[in-house]
Coordinates of C-alpha atoms and ligand atoms in Angstrom, one line a residue:
X17 CA -19.3 10.8 -9.9
X18 CA -20.0 14.0 -8.5
X19 CA -21.5 13.1 -5.5
X20 CA -19.2 10.7 -5.0
X21 CA -16.7 11.5 -2.3
X22 CA -13.3 11.4 -3.4
X23 CA -10.9 9.3 -1.7
X24 CA -7.2 9.0 -2.4
X25 CA -4.1 6.5 -1.1
X26 CA -0.9 5.8 -2.4
X27 CA 1.6 3.1 -2.0
X28 CA 5.8 3.6 -2.5
X29 CA 7.1 1.7 -5.4
X30 CA 10.0 -0.1 -3.2
X31 CA 9.0 -3.9 -4.5
X32 CA 6.7 -6.6 -5.5
X33 CA 3.9 -6.6 -3.5
X34 CA 3.0 -9.2 -1.4
X35 CA -0.2 -11.1 0.6
X36 CA 0.1 -8.4 3.4
X37 CA -0.2 -5.8 0.9
X38 CA -3.3 -7.7 -0.9
X39 CA -5.1 -8.3 2.3
X40 CA -4.1 -5.7 4.4
X41 CA -4.4 -2.5 1.8
X42 CA -5.2 -3.5 -2.1
X43 CA -8.6 -5.5 -0.7
X44 CA -10.2 -2.5 0.9
X45 CA -9.4 -0.5 -2.0
X46 CA -10.7 -2.6 -4.5
X47 CA -13.8 -2.5 -2.3
X48 CA -13.5 1.2 -1.9
X49 CA -13.9 1.4 -5.7
X50 CA -17.6 1.2 -5.8
X51 CA -18.7 3.7 -3.4
X52 CA -15.6 6.4 -3.9
X53 CA -14.4 8.7 -6.8
X54 CA -10.9 7.0 -6.3
X55 CA -7.4 8.4 -6.8
X56 CA -4.9 6.0 -6.1
X57 CA -1.0 6.8 -7.0
X58 CA 2.2 5.1 -6.8
X59 CA 4.4 7.5 -4.8
X60 CA 7.8 7.2 -6.4
X61 CA 8.8 10.6 -5.2
X62 CA 8.4 9.0 -1.7
X63 CA 10.4 5.8 -2.8
X64 CA 13.0 8.4 -3.1
X65 CA 12.6 9.5 0.3
X66 CA 14.7 6.8 2.0
X67 CA 16.0 4.6 -1.0
X68 CA 17.5 7.7 -2.8
X69 CA 20.7 5.8 -2.9
X70 CA 19.3 3.1 -5.4
X71 CA 17.1 4.5 -7.5
X72 CA 17.4 2.6 -10.7
X73 CA 15.5 -0.3 -9.5
X74 CA 12.0 2.2 -9.0
X75 CA 11.1 2.1 -12.6
X76 CA 10.5 -1.6 -12.5
X77 CA 8.7 -1.5 -9.5
X78 CA 6.5 1.2 -10.6
X79 CA 5.6 -0.8 -13.5
X80 CA 5.0 -4.3 -11.5
X81 CA 3.3 -2.1 -9.1
X82 CA 0.8 -1.0 -12.0
X83 CA 0.5 -4.9 -13.2
X84 CA -0.1 -5.7 -9.9
X85 CA -2.8 -3.6 -9.0
X86 CA -4.7 -4.5 -12.4
X87 CA -4.5 -8.1 -11.7
X88 CA -6.2 -8.0 -8.2
X89 CA -8.8 -6.0 -9.2
X90 CA -8.3 -2.2 -9.5
X91 CA -10.0 -1.0 -12.7
X92 CA -8.9 2.3 -14.7
X93 CA -12.9 2.4 -15.6
X94 CA -13.9 3.0 -12.1
X95 CA -10.5 4.8 -10.6
X96 CA -8.1 7.0 -11.6
X97 CA -4.5 5.3 -11.1
X98 CA -1.5 7.4 -11.9
X99 CA 2.2 7.8 -11.1
X100 CA 3.2 10.8 -8.8
X101 CA 6.1 11.8 -10.7
X102 CA 4.5 12.3 -13.7
X103 CA 2.5 15.0 -12.1
X104 CA 4.7 17.7 -11.4
X105 CA 1.7 20.2 -10.0
X106 CA 2.3 17.9 -6.9
X107 CA 6.0 19.3 -6.5
X108 CA 4.7 22.8 -7.1
X109 CA 2.0 22.6 -4.5
X110 CA 4.7 21.1 -2.1
X111 CA 7.3 24.0 -2.5
X112 CA 4.2 26.6 -1.9
X113 CA 2.9 24.7 1.2
X114 CA 6.2 24.7 2.5
X115 CA 6.8 28.5 2.7
X116 CA 3.7 28.1 5.2
X117 CA 4.6 25.1 7.3
X118 CA 6.7 25.5 10.2
X119 CA 9.4 22.8 10.9
X120 CA 8.1 21.8 14.2
X121 CA 5.2 20.5 12.9
X122 CA 6.8 18.1 10.8
X123 CA 9.7 17.4 13.7
X124 CA 7.2 16.4 15.8
X125 CA 4.9 13.8 13.2
X126 CA 5.8 10.3 15.4
X127 CA 6.3 7.9 12.4
X128 CA 9.4 10.7 11.8
X129 CA 11.6 10.2 14.5
X130 CA 10.2 6.7 14.7
X131 CA 11.9 5.6 10.9
X132 CA 15.4 7.7 11.8
X133 CA 15.6 5.5 14.9
X134 CA 14.2 2.0 13.0
X135 CA 16.6 3.1 9.6
X136 CA 19.9 3.8 11.5
X137 CA 21.3 2.2 8.7
X138 CA 20.7 4.7 6.6
X139 CA 21.2 8.4 6.7
X140 CA 18.0 9.8 6.6
X141 CA 18.7 13.2 8.1
X142 CA 17.9 14.8 4.8
X143 CA 15.4 17.8 3.9
X144 CA 13.4 15.4 1.7
X145 CA 12.5 13.0 4.4
X146 CA 11.8 15.6 7.0
X147 CA 9.2 17.1 4.0
X148 CA 8.1 13.6 3.1
X149 CA 4.9 14.1 5.2
X150 CA 4.3 17.6 3.9
X151 CA 4.7 16.4 0.5
X152 CA 1.9 13.6 1.4
X153 CA -0.2 16.7 2.5
X154 CA 0.5 18.2 -1.0
X155 CA -0.4 14.8 -2.8
X156 CA -3.7 14.8 -0.9
X157 CA -5.1 18.1 -1.3
X158 CA -4.1 19.0 -4.5
X159 CA -7.0 16.9 -5.4
X160 CA -9.0 18.0 -2.5
X161 CA -10.0 14.5 -1.3
X162 CA -12.3 14.2 1.2
X163 CA -11.0 11.3 3.0
X164 CA -7.7 8.8 2.9
X165 CA -8.0 5.3 3.9
X166 CA -4.9 4.7 6.4
X167 CA -3.6 2.3 9.0
X168 CA -3.8 3.6 12.7
X169 CA -0.2 4.6 12.6
X170 CA -0.7 7.0 9.7
X171 CA -3.4 8.7 11.1
X172 CA -0.9 11.6 12.5
X173 CA -0.2 12.2 8.8
X174 CA -3.7 13.1 8.0
X175 CA -4.0 15.5 11.0
X176 CA -0.9 17.4 9.7
X177 CA -2.4 17.8 6.6
X178 CA -5.8 19.1 8.2
X179 CA -3.7 21.5 9.9
X180 CA -1.6 22.8 6.7
X181 CA -5.2 22.9 4.3
X182 CA -6.1 24.9 7.8
X183 CA -3.6 27.2 7.8
X184 CA -3.7 27.7 3.8
X185 CA -7.1 28.5 3.9
X186 CA -6.7 31.0 6.6
X187 CA -3.8 33.2 5.1
X188 CA -5.3 33.0 1.7
X189 CA -8.7 31.7 0.6
X190 CA -10.8 28.7 1.5
X191 CA -9.4 26.2 -0.9
X192 CA -9.0 23.2 0.7
X193 CA -11.6 20.9 2.2
X194 CA -10.2 19.3 5.2
X195 CA -9.3 15.3 4.4
X196 CA -10.9 12.8 7.4
X197 CA -9.1 10.1 7.7
X198 CA -10.9 6.5 7.1
X199 CA -9.5 4.0 9.3
X200 CA -8.9 0.8 7.9
X201 CA -8.9 -2.2 10.7
X202 CA -7.0 -5.1 9.2
X203 CA -5.3 -7.6 10.8
X204 CA -1.7 -8.6 10.6
X205 CA -0.3 -11.1 8.2
X206 CA 2.7 -12.7 9.2
X207 CA 5.5 -14.2 7.1
X208 CA 7.0 -17.8 7.1
X209 CA 9.3 -16.8 10.4
X210 CA 6.3 -15.6 12.1
X211 CA 6.8 -12.1 12.0
X212 CA 5.3 -9.4 10.0
X213 CA 5.4 -10.4 6.8
X214 CA 7.4 -7.5 5.0
X215 CA 9.8 -7.5 2.0
X216 CA 12.5 -6.1 4.4
X217 CA 11.9 -9.3 6.7
X218 CA 12.6 -11.8 3.4
X219 CA 9.7 -13.4 4.6
X220 CA 7.1 -13.0 2.3
X221 CA 4.9 -14.3 -0.7
X222 CA 4.3 -12.3 -3.4
X223 CA 1.8 -12.0 -5.9
X224 CA 4.1 -12.7 -8.6
X225 CA 5.7 -15.8 -6.8
X226 CA 5.6 -18.9 -9.3
X227 CA 3.5 -22.3 -7.6
X228 CA 7.2 -23.6 -6.9
X229 CA 8.4 -20.7 -5.0
X230 CA 5.2 -20.7 -3.1
X231 CA 5.6 -24.6 -2.6
X232 CA 9.1 -23.6 -1.4
X233 CA 8.3 -20.8 1.1
X234 CA 5.4 -22.5 2.7
X235 CA 7.5 -25.7 3.8
X236 CA 9.3 -23.1 5.6
X237 CA 6.6 -21.8 7.9
X238 CA 7.2 -22.2 11.4
X239 CA 4.3 -24.0 12.8
X240 CA 3.5 -25.1 16.7
X241 CA 6.7 -24.7 18.1
X242 CA 5.9 -27.1 21.0
X243 CA 5.2 -29.9 18.6
X244 CA 8.3 -31.9 17.4
X245 CA 6.9 -35.1 16.6
X246 CA 3.7 -35.7 14.0
X247 CA 2.2 -37.9 17.2
X248 CA 2.1 -34.9 19.3
X249 CA -1.0 -33.0 19.0
X250 CA -0.5 -29.5 17.7
X251 CA -2.0 -26.4 18.4
X252 CA -3.6 -24.8 15.7
X253 CA -4.2 -21.4 17.5
X254 CA -1.0 -20.6 17.4
X255 CA 0.0 -21.3 14.1
X256 CA 0.7 -19.9 11.6
X257 CA -0.3 -22.2 8.6
X258 CA -3.8 -22.7 10.0
X259 CA -4.2 -18.7 10.0
X260 CA -3.2 -19.3 6.0
X261 CA -5.9 -22.2 6.3
X262 CA -8.5 -19.6 7.0
X263 CA -7.4 -17.6 4.5
X264 CA -7.2 -19.7 1.5
X265 CA -8.7 -23.0 2.1
X266 CA -12.7 -24.2 2.2
X267 CA -14.5 -24.0 5.4
X268 CA -15.0 -27.8 5.7
X269 CA -11.0 -28.4 4.9
X270 CA -10.6 -25.5 8.0
X271 CA -12.5 -27.3 10.2
X272 CA -11.0 -30.8 9.2
X273 CA -7.7 -29.9 9.8
X274 CA -8.3 -28.1 13.3
X275 CA -9.6 -31.4 14.1
X276 CA -6.9 -33.6 12.3
X277 CA -3.9 -31.3 14.0
X278 CA -5.5 -31.2 17.4
X279 CA -5.8 -35.4 17.5
X280 CA -2.4 -35.7 15.3
X281 CA -3.7 -37.1 12.9
X282 CA -2.5 -34.9 10.1
X283 CA 1.5 -33.7 10.1
X284 CA 2.4 -30.4 9.2
X285 CA 4.1 -31.2 5.7
X286 CA 0.8 -32.7 4.6
X287 CA -1.0 -29.6 6.4
X288 CA 1.1 -27.0 4.4
X289 CA 1.1 -28.5 1.4
X290 CA -2.6 -28.5 1.4
X291 CA -2.3 -25.2 2.3
X292 CA -0.4 -24.3 -0.6
X293 CA -2.3 -26.0 -2.8
X294 CA -5.4 -23.8 -2.4
X295 CA -3.3 -20.8 -2.1
X296 CA -1.5 -21.3 -5.2
X297 CA -5.6 -21.9 -6.6
X298 CA -6.1 -18.3 -5.1
X299 CA -3.2 -16.9 -7.1
X300 CA -3.7 -18.3 -10.3
X301 CA -6.7 -15.9 -11.2
X302 CA -3.8 -12.8 -10.4
X303 CA -1.1 -14.8 -12.2
X304 CA -2.9 -14.9 -15.3
X305 CA -3.7 -11.4 -15.6
X306 CA -0.2 -10.6 -14.1
X307 CA 0.8 -12.4 -17.5
X308 CA -2.0 -10.9 -19.7
X309 CA -0.4 -7.2 -18.8
X310 CA 3.4 -8.8 -19.1
X311 CA 2.7 -9.2 -22.6
X312 CA 0.8 -5.9 -23.2
X313 CA 3.7 -3.2 -22.4
X314 CA 1.7 -0.8 -24.6
X315 CA -1.8 -1.5 -23.0
X316 CA -0.3 -1.0 -19.8
X317 CA 1.7 2.9 -20.7
X318 CA -1.8 3.5 -21.8
X319 CA -3.6 2.8 -18.6
X320 CA -0.7 4.8 -17.0
X321 CA -1.0 7.9 -19.4
X322 CA -4.8 7.9 -19.7
X323 CA -4.9 8.1 -15.6
X324 CA -1.6 10.6 -15.5
X325 CA -3.9 12.9 -17.9
X326 CA -7.4 12.3 -15.8
X327 CA -5.5 13.1 -12.5
X328 CA -3.1 16.3 -14.1
X329 CA -6.4 17.6 -15.4
X330 CA -7.7 17.8 -11.7
X331 CA -4.5 19.2 -10.0
X332 CA -3.8 21.6 -12.7
X333 CA -7.8 23.2 -11.8
X334 CA -6.2 23.3 -8.0
X335 CA -3.2 24.6 -9.0
X336 CA -4.9 27.7 -11.0
X337 CA -6.5 28.6 -7.8
X338 CA -3.7 28.1 -5.8
X339 CA -1.8 30.5 -8.0
X340 CA -4.0 33.1 -7.9
X341 CA -4.9 33.0 -3.8
X342 CA -0.7 33.4 -3.5
X343 CA -0.5 35.9 -6.2
X344 CA 1.8 33.8 -8.1
Ligands
AMP17 P1 4.7 -1.0 2.6 O1 4.6 -1.2 1.4 O2 5.0 -2.1 3.7 O3 3.7 -0.1 3.2 O4 2.7 -1.5 2.7 C1 1.3 -0.7 2.0 C2 0.9 -1.2 3.0 O5 -0.1 -2.7 2.5 C3 0.8 -0.7 4.6 O6 0.3 0.3 4.6 C4 -0.7 -1.5 5.3 O7 -1.7 -1.3 5.0 C5 -0.2 -3.2 4.3 N1 0.5 -4.1 4.4 C6 1.6 -3.9 4.4 N2 2.3 -5.3 5.3 C7 1.2 -6.0 5.8 C8 1.0 -7.1 6.7 N3 2.2 -7.8 6.9 N4 -0.5 -7.1 7.2 C9 -1.2 -6.8 6.4 N5 -1.0 -5.3 5.8 C10 0.4 -5.2 5.4

């Protein structure tokens, strides 16, 4: 473990995980487990920053998220998997860092202004929402993480974390390494309406969906809009069903579908059914593992507890150094 670099990443429990989360984030995490000392956490305090009006759903989302993680192949043996609110030290470090963080640093985080506009229906003029990049900074540096896997839009959050770590090191004592952003290049997965797959658009296929739900959702997929009749040739390059074939069907099927669509030998309904069948087969092992953990709540609780204990030990060690450095 000691020679491996440490990385940390989190996800907000705001609903069940979908195919976009799997291909856009989790597959990368699963891969990183082999090369890094990984800390992955369920960011339930962060879920409160924008969902503070409906906290009652969060505990179930937390449980479901851990089931999703375990079912796709995140491993408690390889990684430290935990729930943010179980490690109170994050909140203590957040408070101490707040003393040295200039407010304009937070106000100029691009996602802050962006989200205020995008989520105009919610009152986000809260202290918690302004401070969430600082809480993220605490989440990261409390484990002295070397790297944070992020998408492009999250890079400023790692940048402010580095600035805060630097400021702490300058004011008190060199405790914190400056974490690097590890850019994850992933293509966007689209939902049935061809917008980005997202729970907030209600266009997602969830890892927990039943075969019937998947069939039903796939039947709604928008295909090549110019193709009105089965006898019209289609253009698979602009068809989302075809993109899904590329993800879930064997290469021969993909080649066959490409040819059959272009030459109007297969209709969209049959093409969707083929894709849905392969998608259902792809998700089958995940569904089986989900059922396994659903039936064993004690095992799930044990995994969450053990991961939390491991994380806490590390966080407590850092906090002893921090308190000493700040004369607290
Ligand atoms: P969210 O809960 O929407 O913030 O999603 C968590 C992570 O899943 C994001 O940081 C992305 O890496 C990934 N993700 C979410 N939706 C998609 C999508 N439609 N396509 C690809 N990746 C996605």
